[in-house]
Short mmCIF file of C-alpha atoms in Angstrom, two decimals:
data_model
loop_
_atom_site.label_atom_id
_atom_site.label_comp_id
_atom_site.label_asym_id
_atom_site.label_seq_id
_atom_site.Cartn_x
_atom_site.Cartn_y
_atom_site.Cartn_z
CA MET A 1 -38.61 22.99 3.52
CA ASP A 2 -40.56 19.84 2.68
CA GLU A 3 -38.18 19.02 -0.18
CA LEU A 4 -35.15 19.56 2.06
CA ARG A 5 -36.65 17.35 4.75
CA GLU A 6 -37.37 14.65 2.17
CA ARG A 7 -33.80 14.69 0.89
CA ALA A 8 -32.45 14.53 4.43
CA GLU A 9 -34.70 11.59 5.34
CA ALA A 10 -33.56 9.73 2.22
CA TRP A 11 -29.91 10.34 3.11
CA LEU A 12 -30.49 9.25 6.70
CA HIS A 13 -32.08 6.01 5.50
CA ASP A 14 -29.01 5.27 3.34
CA ASP A 15 -26.35 6.28 5.89
CA PRO A 16 -24.44 3.20 7.16
CA ASP A 17 -23.16 4.95 10.32
CA PRO A 18 -25.49 4.97 13.36
CA VAL A 19 -23.62 7.93 14.85
CA THR A 20 -24.20 10.28 11.91
CA ARG A 21 -27.74 8.93 11.50
CA GLU A 22 -28.47 10.01 15.06
CA GLU A 23 -26.80 13.38 14.43
CA LEU A 24 -28.88 14.02 11.31
CA ARG A 25 -32.06 12.79 13.03
CA GLY A 26 -31.55 15.44 15.68
CA VAL A 27 -31.14 18.17 13.07
CA ILE A 28 -34.27 17.08 11.18
CA ASP A 29 -36.35 16.84 14.34
CA ARG A 30 -35.48 20.41 15.36
CA LEU A 31 -36.76 21.98 12.13
CA PRO A 32 -37.47 24.80 11.38
CA GLU A 33 -34.96 25.98 13.99
CA THR A 34 -32.16 24.08 12.20
CA ALA A 35 -33.19 24.96 8.65
CA ALA A 36 -30.00 26.88 7.86
CA ASP A 37 -27.81 24.07 9.20
CA LEU A 38 -29.68 21.40 7.27
CA ALA A 39 -29.64 23.46 4.09
CA ASP A 40 -25.86 23.83 4.36
CA ARG A 41 -25.39 20.07 4.87
CA PHE A 42 -27.40 19.47 1.68
CA ALA A 43 -26.24 22.48 -0.35
CA GLY A 44 -24.22 20.08 -2.48
CA ARG A 45 -21.86 17.20 -2.02
CA LEU A 46 -18.17 17.36 -1.30
CA ALA A 47 -16.46 17.45 -4.68
CA PHE A 48 -12.92 16.53 -5.63
CA GLY A 49 -10.70 19.57 -5.11
CA THR A 50 -6.91 19.88 -5.06
CA ALA A 51 -6.38 16.14 -4.51
CA GLY A 52 -9.64 14.64 -3.36
CA LEU A 53 -12.24 15.37 -0.70
CA ARG A 54 -11.87 17.65 2.30
CA GLY A 55 -14.49 19.10 4.61
CA PRO A 56 -16.01 19.20 8.10
CA LEU A 57 -16.86 16.00 9.94
CA ARG A 58 -20.66 15.96 9.96
CA ALA A 59 -23.66 14.09 8.61
CA GLY A 60 -24.92 14.83 5.11
CA PRO A 61 -23.46 14.92 1.61
CA ASN A 62 -21.62 18.21 2.25
CA GLY A 63 -19.45 16.73 5.00
CA MET A 64 -16.89 14.04 5.69
CA ASN A 65 -18.62 10.93 7.03
CA LEU A 66 -18.83 7.20 6.45
CA ALA A 67 -21.53 7.54 3.80
CA VAL A 68 -19.50 10.02 1.73
CA VAL A 69 -16.37 7.88 2.13
CA THR A 70 -18.27 4.76 1.04
CA GLN A 71 -19.46 6.58 -2.08
CA ALA A 72 -15.95 7.88 -2.80
CA ALA A 73 -14.35 4.47 -2.37
CA ALA A 74 -16.99 2.77 -4.51
CA GLY A 75 -16.57 5.36 -7.25
CA LEU A 76 -12.79 5.04 -7.14
CA VAL A 77 -12.68 1.25 -7.41
CA THR A 78 -15.32 1.32 -10.18
CA TRP A 79 -13.19 3.82 -12.10
CA LEU A 80 -10.06 1.69 -11.62
CA SER A 81 -11.87 -1.39 -12.90
CA ALA A 82 -13.26 0.49 -15.92
CA ARG A 83 -9.71 1.51 -16.85
CA GLY A 84 -8.46 -2.05 -16.45
CA THR A 85 -5.94 -0.99 -13.80
CA SER A 86 -4.63 -4.00 -11.94
CA GLY A 87 -3.04 -4.14 -8.53
CA PRO A 88 -4.12 -3.48 -4.95
CA LEU A 89 -5.45 -0.30 -3.40
CA VAL A 90 -3.07 0.91 -0.67
CA ILE A 91 -4.60 2.97 2.12
CA GLY A 92 -3.08 5.20 4.78
CA TYR A 93 -4.55 7.40 7.48
CA ASP A 94 -3.55 9.99 10.05
CA ALA A 95 -4.68 10.44 13.66
CA ARG A 96 -7.69 12.72 13.06
CA ARG A 97 -11.17 11.80 14.18
CA GLY A 98 -12.66 9.23 11.83
CA SER A 99 -9.47 8.58 9.90
CA LYS A 100 -9.03 4.93 10.88
CA ALA A 101 -12.72 4.13 10.34
CA PHE A 102 -12.68 5.82 6.92
CA ALA A 103 -9.56 3.84 5.97
CA GLU A 104 -11.14 0.56 7.09
CA GLN A 105 -14.33 1.29 5.16
CA THR A 106 -12.32 2.08 2.03
CA ALA A 107 -10.54 -1.26 2.37
CA ARG A 108 -13.84 -3.12 2.76
CA VAL A 109 -15.29 -1.43 -0.34
CA ALA A 110 -12.17 -2.37 -2.33
CA THR A 111 -12.22 -6.03 -1.27
CA GLY A 112 -15.97 -6.15 -1.79
CA ALA A 113 -15.31 -5.18 -5.40
CA GLY A 114 -12.73 -7.93 -5.75
CA ARG A 115 -9.62 -5.78 -5.38
CA ALA A 116 -6.93 -6.38 -2.78
CA ALA A 117 -6.59 -3.68 -0.11
CA LEU A 118 -3.35 -3.00 1.74
CA VAL A 119 -3.65 -0.81 4.84
CA LEU A 120 -0.77 0.95 6.58
CA PRO A 121 -0.30 -0.47 10.09
CA ARG A 122 -1.00 2.71 12.08
CA PRO A 123 -1.43 6.48 11.67
CA LEU A 124 1.53 7.54 9.52
CA PRO A 125 2.75 10.53 7.47
CA THR A 126 1.26 11.11 4.04
CA PRO A 127 4.66 10.65 2.30
CA VAL A 128 4.81 7.08 3.60
CA LEU A 129 1.56 6.35 1.76
CA ALA A 130 2.86 8.07 -1.38
CA TYR A 131 6.03 5.97 -1.14
CA ALA A 132 4.08 2.75 -0.66
CA ILE A 133 2.10 3.08 -3.90
CA ARG A 134 4.99 2.49 -6.27
CA THR A 135 6.87 0.23 -3.88
CA LEU A 136 3.90 -2.14 -3.65
CA GLY A 137 2.82 -1.86 -7.28
CA ALA A 138 -0.57 -0.47 -6.27
CA ALA A 139 -3.31 0.56 -8.68
CA ALA A 140 -3.92 3.68 -6.60
CA GLY A 141 -3.57 5.05 -3.11
CA VAL A 142 -5.85 6.74 -0.61
CA MET A 143 -4.66 8.85 2.30
CA VAL A 144 -7.28 9.80 4.87
CA THR A 145 -6.10 13.17 6.16
CA ALA A 146 -7.01 16.83 6.27
CA SER A 147 -3.34 17.77 6.58
CA HIS A 148 -3.13 21.12 8.39
CA ASN A 149 -6.85 21.95 8.41
CA PRO A 150 -8.70 22.70 11.67
CA PRO A 151 -9.57 19.77 13.98
CA GLN A 152 -13.20 19.57 12.86
CA ASP A 153 -12.13 18.61 9.32
CA ASN A 154 -11.02 15.45 7.61
CA GLY A 155 -10.18 14.55 4.03
CA TYR A 156 -9.62 11.86 1.43
CA LYS A 157 -6.59 12.28 -0.80
CA VAL A 158 -6.27 10.07 -3.89
CA TYR A 159 -3.06 9.08 -5.71
CA LEU A 160 -2.66 7.32 -9.04
CA ASP A 161 -0.47 4.30 -9.69
CA ASP A 162 2.51 6.56 -10.46
CA GLY A 163 2.54 7.69 -6.82
CA ALA A 164 1.38 11.22 -7.64
CA GLN A 165 -1.83 13.01 -6.73
CA ILE A 166 -4.71 12.87 -9.21
CA VAL A 167 -4.98 15.42 -12.02
CA PRO A 168 -7.58 16.09 -14.73
CA PRO A 169 -9.25 14.27 -16.32
CA ALA A 170 -8.93 11.56 -13.65
CA ASP A 171 -10.47 13.76 -10.96
CA ARG A 172 -13.54 14.52 -13.08
CA GLU A 173 -13.90 10.89 -14.13
CA ILE A 174 -13.69 9.66 -10.54
CA GLU A 175 -16.18 12.33 -9.50
CA ALA A 176 -18.60 11.08 -12.17
CA ALA A 177 -18.14 7.51 -10.97
CA ILE A 178 -18.87 8.60 -7.41
CA GLN A 179 -22.06 10.34 -8.47
CA ALA A 180 -23.17 7.17 -10.26
CA VAL A 181 -22.95 5.05 -7.09
CA GLY A 182 -26.40 3.75 -6.16
CA PRO A 183 -27.83 3.05 -2.71
CA LEU A 184 -25.05 2.38 -0.22
CA ALA A 185 -26.77 -0.75 1.03
CA GLU A 186 -26.04 -2.21 -2.40
CA VAL A 187 -22.29 -1.46 -2.25
CA PRO A 188 -20.68 -4.84 -1.48
CA LEU A 189 -18.34 -4.84 1.51
CA GLY A 190 -15.60 -7.41 1.88
CA ALA A 191 -12.83 -8.21 4.33
CA PRO A 192 -10.94 -5.36 6.05
CA GLY A 193 -7.87 -5.90 3.87
CA GLU A 194 -4.29 -6.81 4.71
CA ILE A 195 -2.52 -4.80 7.38
CA LEU A 196 0.99 -4.04 6.20
CA GLY A 197 4.01 -4.73 8.38
CA GLU A 198 6.68 -2.48 9.84
CA GLU A 199 9.10 -3.43 7.07
CA LEU A 200 7.39 -0.93 4.76
CA ILE A 201 8.06 1.92 7.19
CA ALA A 202 11.64 0.75 7.61
CA SER A 203 12.05 0.75 3.83
CA TYR A 204 10.69 4.31 3.63
CA VAL A 205 13.08 5.42 6.39
CA ASP A 206 16.06 3.83 4.61
CA GLY A 207 15.20 5.68 1.40
CA ALA A 208 14.61 8.92 3.27
CA ALA A 209 17.98 8.75 5.00
CA ALA A 210 19.65 8.20 1.63
CA VAL A 211 18.81 11.76 0.52
CA VAL A 212 21.78 13.03 2.56
CA GLU A 213 25.36 12.23 1.65
CA PRO A 214 26.85 9.50 3.85
CA ASP A 215 30.02 11.20 5.05
CA GLY A 216 29.09 14.81 5.77
CA PRO A 217 29.08 16.65 9.10
CA ARG A 218 26.39 15.54 11.54
CA GLU A 219 26.96 17.79 14.57
CA LEU A 220 23.70 19.73 14.89
CA ALA A 221 21.24 20.52 17.68
CA VAL A 222 17.66 20.43 16.40
CA ALA A 223 14.40 21.31 18.13
CA TYR A 224 11.32 19.71 16.59
CA THR A 225 7.53 19.57 16.77
CA PRO A 226 5.05 17.37 14.89
CA LEU A 227 2.22 19.77 15.93
CA HIS A 228 0.17 16.97 17.50
CA GLY A 229 0.49 15.02 14.26
CA VAL A 230 2.00 11.72 13.13
CA GLY A 231 5.50 12.76 12.10
CA ALA A 232 7.55 12.38 15.28
CA VAL A 233 8.36 8.66 15.26
CA VAL A 234 9.21 8.49 11.55
CA LEU A 235 11.29 11.67 11.61
CA ALA A 236 13.25 10.49 14.63
CA ALA A 237 13.94 7.17 12.90
CA ALA A 238 15.05 8.91 9.72
CA PHE A 239 17.37 11.28 11.61
CA SER A 240 18.90 8.37 13.50
CA ARG A 241 19.32 6.31 10.32
CA ALA A 242 21.06 9.27 8.65
CA GLY A 243 23.46 9.70 11.59
CA PHE A 244 21.97 12.79 13.24
CA ALA A 245 21.27 13.12 16.94
CA LYS A 246 17.66 12.75 18.01
CA PRO A 247 15.93 16.14 17.94
CA ALA A 248 14.53 17.67 21.11
CA VAL A 249 10.73 17.47 20.80
CA VAL A 250 8.10 19.85 22.14
CA ALA A 251 6.60 17.65 24.86
CA GLU A 252 3.08 19.13 24.73
CA GLN A 253 2.86 18.48 20.98
CA ALA A 254 4.77 15.21 20.70
CA GLU A 255 1.86 12.75 20.60
CA PRO A 256 -0.90 12.63 17.97
CA ASP A 257 -4.00 14.45 19.22
CA PRO A 258 -6.99 15.14 16.95
CA ASP A 259 -8.00 18.12 19.10
CA PHE A 260 -4.69 19.97 18.44
CA PRO A 261 -5.12 21.57 21.88
CA THR A 262 -2.11 23.92 21.88
CA VAL A 263 -2.68 25.65 18.53
CA ALA A 264 -5.52 27.63 16.98
CA PHE A 265 -4.75 26.05 13.59
CA PRO A 266 -2.32 23.10 13.20
CA ASN A 267 -0.43 24.82 10.39
CA PRO A 268 3.15 26.02 10.95
CA GLU A 269 2.38 29.07 8.79
CA GLU A 270 -0.30 30.32 11.18
CA PRO A 271 0.70 32.96 13.77
CA GLY A 272 1.60 31.37 17.09
CA ALA A 273 1.65 27.80 15.81
CA ILE A 274 5.37 27.27 16.46
CA ASP A 275 5.72 29.45 19.58
CA ARG A 276 6.39 26.41 21.77
CA LEU A 277 8.96 25.16 19.28
CA ILE A 278 10.80 28.48 19.34
CA ALA A 279 10.78 28.49 23.15
CA LEU A 280 12.25 24.98 23.22
CA ALA A 281 14.90 25.86 20.63
CA ALA A 282 15.94 28.97 22.56
CA ALA A 283 16.03 27.12 25.90
CA ASN A 284 18.12 24.28 24.44
CA GLY A 285 20.49 26.43 22.41
CA ALA A 286 19.42 24.65 19.23
CA ASP A 287 21.03 25.44 15.90
CA ILE A 288 17.75 25.17 13.99
CA ALA A 289 14.10 24.40 14.72
CA ILE A 290 11.91 22.21 12.51
CA ALA A 291 8.13 21.71 12.44
CA ASN A 292 6.05 19.29 10.44
CA ASP A 293 2.37 19.81 9.85
CA PRO A 294 0.07 17.06 11.26
CA ASP A 295 0.48 14.63 8.33
CA ALA A 296 4.18 15.51 7.97
CA ASP A 297 4.17 16.36 4.28
CA ARG A 298 5.21 19.97 5.01
CA CYS A 299 8.33 21.25 6.73
CA ALA A 300 8.87 24.58 8.47
CA VAL A 301 12.30 25.83 9.54
CA ALA A 302 13.17 28.49 12.10
CA VAL A 303 16.61 29.97 12.76
CA PRO A 304 18.16 32.17 15.45
CA ASP A 305 18.69 35.78 14.36
CA PRO A 306 21.22 37.83 16.34
CA VAL A 307 19.07 40.97 15.99
CA ARG A 308 15.45 39.79 15.89
CA GLY A 309 15.72 36.55 17.84
CA TRP A 310 14.31 33.34 16.40
CA ARG A 311 12.33 33.63 13.19
CA MET A 312 10.63 31.18 10.87
CA LEU A 313 12.03 31.15 7.38
CA ARG A 314 9.55 31.69 4.60
CA GLY A 315 8.77 28.71 2.41
CA ASP A 316 10.52 30.43 -0.49
CA GLU A 317 13.66 30.87 1.60
CA VAL A 318 13.76 27.19 2.54
CA GLY A 319 12.90 26.22 -1.03
CA VAL A 320 15.79 28.19 -2.45
CA LEU A 321 18.20 27.02 0.27
CA ILE A 322 17.48 23.38 -0.58
CA ALA A 323 17.73 24.04 -4.32
CA ASP A 324 21.06 25.84 -3.87
CA HIS A 325 22.31 23.00 -1.68
CA LEU A 326 21.40 20.33 -4.23
CA MET A 327 22.96 22.34 -7.06
CA ARG A 328 26.18 22.74 -5.07
CA ARG A 329 26.14 18.98 -4.51
CA GLY A 330 26.05 18.53 -8.27
CA VAL A 331 22.50 17.17 -8.53
CA ARG A 332 21.60 17.68 -12.19
CA GLY A 333 18.11 17.72 -13.63
CA ARG A 334 15.03 19.91 -13.59
CA TYR A 335 14.28 22.23 -10.67
CA ALA A 336 10.64 23.25 -10.50
CA THR A 337 8.28 25.46 -8.55
CA THR A 338 4.88 27.09 -9.02
CA ILE A 339 3.53 30.34 -10.37
CA VAL A 340 2.96 31.62 -6.82
CA SER A 341 6.44 30.84 -5.50
CA SER A 342 9.43 33.16 -5.70
CA SER A 343 10.95 33.73 -9.11
CA LEU A 344 14.42 33.40 -7.57
CA LEU A 345 14.61 29.70 -8.45
CA LYS A 346 14.12 30.61 -12.10
CA ALA A 347 16.98 33.11 -11.96
CA MET A 348 19.20 30.66 -10.11
CA SER A 349 18.51 27.85 -12.56
CA ALA A 350 19.27 30.09 -15.54
CA ALA A 351 22.55 31.28 -14.03
CA ARG A 352 23.69 27.77 -13.18
CA GLY A 353 22.57 26.11 -16.37
CA VAL A 354 20.01 23.67 -15.03
CA PRO A 355 16.54 23.04 -16.49
CA TYR A 356 13.70 24.94 -14.83
CA GLY A 357 10.00 24.15 -14.64
CA GLU A 358 7.06 26.31 -13.53
CA THR A 359 3.61 24.89 -12.90
CA LEU A 360 0.21 25.69 -11.51
CA THR A 361 -0.12 25.49 -7.73
CA GLY A 362 -0.01 22.05 -6.18
CA PHE A 363 2.32 19.08 -6.07
CA LYS A 364 0.11 17.16 -8.47
CA TRP A 365 1.55 19.57 -11.07
CA ILE A 366 5.06 20.04 -9.67
CA VAL A 367 5.94 16.34 -9.79
CA ARG A 368 4.82 16.28 -13.42
CA ALA A 369 7.08 19.16 -14.43
CA GLY A 370 9.28 16.77 -16.42
CA ASP A 371 10.75 13.29 -16.43
CA ASP A 372 14.07 14.85 -15.47
CA LEU A 373 12.70 16.41 -12.26
CA VAL A 374 15.13 16.23 -9.34
CA TYR A 375 13.59 18.83 -7.04
CA GLY A 376 10.36 20.74 -6.69
CA TYR A 377 8.94 23.07 -4.07
CA GLU A 378 6.03 25.38 -3.35
CA GLU A 379 6.05 28.35 -1.02
CA ALA A 380 3.49 26.72 1.32
CA LEU A 381 6.29 24.77 3.03
CA GLY A 382 6.16 21.83 0.61
CA TYR A 383 9.35 20.25 -0.79
CA CYS A 384 9.91 17.21 -3.00
CA VAL A 385 13.63 16.60 -2.60
CA ALA A 386 13.77 13.05 -4.01
CA PRO A 387 11.10 12.38 -6.67
CA ARG A 388 12.32 8.84 -7.19
CA HIS A 389 11.61 8.15 -3.52
CA VAL A 390 8.32 10.05 -3.06
CA ARG A 391 6.46 11.81 -5.88
CA ASP A 392 4.88 14.32 -3.54
CA LYS A 393 5.88 16.83 -0.92
CA ASP A 394 7.68 15.16 1.97
CA GLY A 395 8.37 16.92 5.26
CA ILE A 396 10.66 14.16 6.52
CA THR A 397 13.19 14.16 3.67
CA ALA A 398 13.05 17.96 3.49
CA ALA A 399 13.96 18.15 7.18
CA LEU A 400 16.91 15.83 6.58
CA LEU A 401 18.29 17.96 3.74
CA VAL A 402 17.92 21.14 5.80
CA ALA A 403 19.75 19.41 8.65
CA GLU A 404 22.54 18.31 6.29
CA LEU A 405 22.92 21.84 4.98
CA ALA A 406 22.85 23.39 8.45
CA ALA A 407 25.38 20.88 9.81
CA GLY A 408 27.74 21.52 6.91
CA LEU A 409 27.54 25.27 7.42
CA LYS A 410 27.99 24.89 11.18
CA ALA A 411 31.22 22.99 10.55
CA GLU A 412 32.39 26.12 8.71
CA LEU A 413 31.16 28.39 11.56
CA ARG A 414 28.32 29.67 9.37
CA THR A 415 24.53 29.44 9.38
CA LEU A 416 21.53 29.17 7.10
CA THR A 417 21.17 32.95 7.37
CA ASP A 418 24.73 33.36 6.09
CA ARG A 419 23.91 31.19 3.08
CA LEU A 420 20.80 33.27 2.36
CA ASP A 421 22.99 36.37 2.36
CA GLU A 422 25.38 34.72 -0.12
CA ILE A 423 22.47 33.97 -2.43
CA ALA A 424 21.21 37.56 -2.09
CA ALA A 425 24.65 38.93 -2.92
CA GLU A 426 24.64 36.87 -6.11
CA PHE A 427 21.05 37.37 -7.27
CA GLY A 428 19.57 40.26 -5.30
CA VAL A 429 16.94 40.22 -2.56
CA TYR A 430 13.73 38.44 -3.58
CA ALA A 431 11.32 39.38 -0.80
CA THR A 432 8.01 37.54 -0.62
CA ASP A 433 4.91 37.77 1.53
CA GLN A 434 1.35 36.53 1.49
CA LEU A 435 -1.98 38.20 2.10
CA SER A 436 -4.53 35.61 3.21
CA VAL A 437 -8.23 36.19 3.80
CA ARG A 438 -10.40 33.50 5.41
CA VAL A 439 -14.06 33.70 4.36
CA ASP A 440 -17.31 32.23 5.64
CA ALA A 441 -18.84 31.40 2.26
CA PRO A 442 -17.35 30.51 -1.16
CA HIS A 443 -19.30 33.28 -2.92
CA GLU A 444 -17.20 35.87 -1.05
CA ILE A 445 -14.09 34.63 -2.83
CA GLN A 446 -15.88 34.68 -6.18
CA GLU A 447 -16.97 38.26 -5.56
CA ILE A 448 -13.43 39.41 -4.72
CA MET A 449 -11.97 37.70 -7.80
CA ALA A 450 -14.68 39.26 -9.98
CA ARG A 451 -13.94 42.69 -8.49
CA LEU A 452 -10.23 42.30 -9.26
CA ARG A 453 -10.92 41.20 -12.84
CA GLY A 454 -13.31 44.08 -13.32
CA LYS A 455 -10.89 46.70 -12.11
CA THR A 456 -7.21 45.78 -12.02
CA PRO A 457 -4.81 48.43 -10.69
CA ASP A 458 -2.83 50.47 -13.20
CA ALA A 459 0.21 50.79 -10.94
CA LEU A 460 1.86 49.09 -7.97
CA LEU A 461 4.56 50.74 -5.86
CA ASP A 462 4.37 53.78 -8.15
CA GLU A 463 5.37 51.66 -11.13
CA PRO A 464 3.04 50.85 -14.02
CA VAL A 465 1.55 47.36 -14.16
CA THR A 466 3.18 46.01 -17.31
CA THR A 467 1.27 42.72 -17.64
CA VAL A 468 -2.00 41.29 -16.38
CA GLU A 469 -2.47 37.54 -16.84
CA ASP A 470 -5.80 35.84 -16.25
CA LEU A 471 -5.40 32.07 -16.27
CA LEU A 472 -9.09 31.26 -16.63
CA PRO A 473 -10.39 28.74 -17.58
CA ASP A 474 -7.38 26.57 -16.68
CA ALA A 475 -7.03 28.10 -13.23
CA ASP A 476 -8.75 30.82 -11.20
CA VAL A 477 -5.61 32.95 -11.01
CA VAL A 478 -4.80 36.58 -11.80
CA ILE A 479 -1.16 37.72 -12.06
CA LEU A 480 -0.05 41.38 -12.01
CA ARG A 481 3.53 42.36 -12.83
CA THR A 482 5.65 45.50 -12.79
CA ASP A 483 9.36 45.66 -13.58
CA ALA A 484 10.28 44.88 -9.95
CA ALA A 485 7.14 43.43 -8.35
CA ARG A 486 4.59 40.67 -8.83
CA VAL A 487 1.21 39.86 -7.29
CA VAL A 488 -0.54 36.52 -7.81
CA VAL A 489 -4.13 36.17 -6.56
CA ARG A 490 -5.99 32.86 -6.27
CA PRO A 491 -8.43 30.98 -4.04
CA SER A 492 -6.95 28.28 -1.82
CA GLY A 493 -7.52 24.76 -3.08
CA THR A 494 -7.88 23.25 0.40
CA GLU A 495 -9.32 25.92 2.71
CA PRO A 496 -11.95 28.70 2.55
CA LYS A 497 -9.32 31.33 1.86
CA LEU A 498 -8.31 33.84 -0.77
CA LYS A 499 -4.56 34.24 -1.13
CA ALA A 500 -2.43 36.95 -2.68
CA TYR A 501 1.25 36.13 -3.17
CA LEU A 502 3.55 39.15 -3.20
CA GLU A 503 7.11 39.49 -4.47
CA VAL A 504 9.53 42.40 -4.73
CA VAL A 505 13.04 42.17 -6.23
CA GLU A 506 15.59 44.57 -4.79
CA PRO A 507 19.17 44.75 -6.11
CA VAL A 508 22.07 44.72 -3.67
CA VAL A 509 24.08 47.92 -3.98
CA GLU A 510 27.75 48.05 -2.86
CA ASP A 511 27.41 44.71 -1.08
CA ASP A 512 25.06 46.26 1.47
CA ILE A 513 22.70 43.32 1.95
CA PRO A 514 21.02 44.66 5.14
CA ALA A 515 20.09 47.89 3.34
CA ALA A 516 18.68 45.93 0.39
CA ARG A 517 16.64 43.77 2.74
CA GLU A 518 15.26 46.84 4.50
CA ARG A 519 14.23 48.42 1.21
CA ALA A 520 12.65 45.16 0.05
CA ALA A 521 10.76 44.72 3.34
CA ALA A 522 9.38 48.25 3.13
CA SER A 523 8.31 47.68 -0.47
CA VAL A 524 6.57 44.41 0.41
CA ARG A 525 4.66 46.12 3.23
CA ALA A 526 3.53 48.81 0.84
CA LEU A 527 2.62 46.22 -1.80
CA ARG A 528 0.57 44.35 0.77
CA THR A 529 -1.45 47.48 1.55
CA GLU A 530 -1.97 48.29 -2.13
CA THR A 531 -3.03 44.72 -2.90
CA ALA A 532 -5.55 44.67 -0.06
CA ALA A 533 -7.03 47.90 -1.37
CA ALA A 534 -7.21 46.51 -4.91
CA LEU A 535 -9.06 43.44 -3.60
CA GLY A 536 -11.40 45.57 -1.51
CA ILE A 537 -10.71 43.65 1.69
CA TRP A 538 -9.37 46.47 3.90
#
């Protein structure tokens, strides 16, 4: 207890933010009652994960706060200087609590180190920041966002000068540079940087609108929600620039709000998150419904179903629809996805003679699938439809391509569901699902993964498991395959979750697509139950 108190007092003395100093003072003064809380705040320091830092807003090294951000910014600019990387640091931020202050502090650290800092003019989508890096010739980029995490979180995403998220060894080197930062009082702070003008956003919108062909059908009724995030204004501008009517927007979710008051989790994948969107789409007779997550790098799509009512398409369904659309448009080059996404894209690419790439999870890997990449997606609602425009997932351009596809089909009196049936008739039904388990402590995930590695199932769906792949040490992933099913298990890179990705392939017999879908759905449900049992979570 004395050692913990000493560490906390030292941190408090170094913390540049009076608000978090007061917060930590209160925790220290209530010891031993607050011992568990204080121990958790000092259990370690936020480390670079999927793309940077992400964690709860709170005082201490194991939280997002001004002290941690100052360290991160100082480590980043030191690393850039050591590599001899010239150019400014471009910085964006969303509308979460602390985002603007963290962006401003990052700019001051950069200018204090003698590097120019360019700051986006207001809370904007992550893809705008990713676009700005190459457009402005930046040395690197920082986006202050926790994407679709709960409201108590924030994050710090880092991009390299190629406009893509950091990958090894850069993440480890930056982490080492952060750890080497001395007392924060000795980190020089300069001017707040240059605030960029609206012309950058206009340039992004022009490029986004260019992903659709100029002369196609545009008659389409769209319902939309930004889920209390920052996507609404930019998406509306992009739709208008591309010639589409302005989408109807869920009024209660239209403005940025860091409390995300109408949703339990601001993630379109979470149950109930798009209920208001579906209600608006049904009331307005919309053709499709679209949701962005709060930083607008993801895109969810819902469609009306004559039997089941409105339903949200799975990320794999949207991913394949966009890929099929681009292939039909004659877009040649590499189509890529990840090891946890549906294997349908691989089959489609082989049949149509286009290069295919498969990577580890995350867009930092997808956009590096090859110099000839023209499209990449991951099942978690992320789509890179124009790598030359944005080398990351982009929920704005993805929404435009879905709208183009839907409008073209509508002109033929058909729908996105009809196109999915056409694809199923050609390739079979590739049914996917996900089993997700949120945990309270990281060791729970480690225990489940160890249990799976210690005793993998011999059979799934009454078929023998033909291959077991363990991707350690490159990735904490286990893959099980049978002749007609696949299960991929991995920890989430951004949330305290364990995820199992399920896939069943069901052939279409005698053109009876509904029957094939029913068989596939039943098999996926059974696979979900068997997987949960194998993981010991039910």
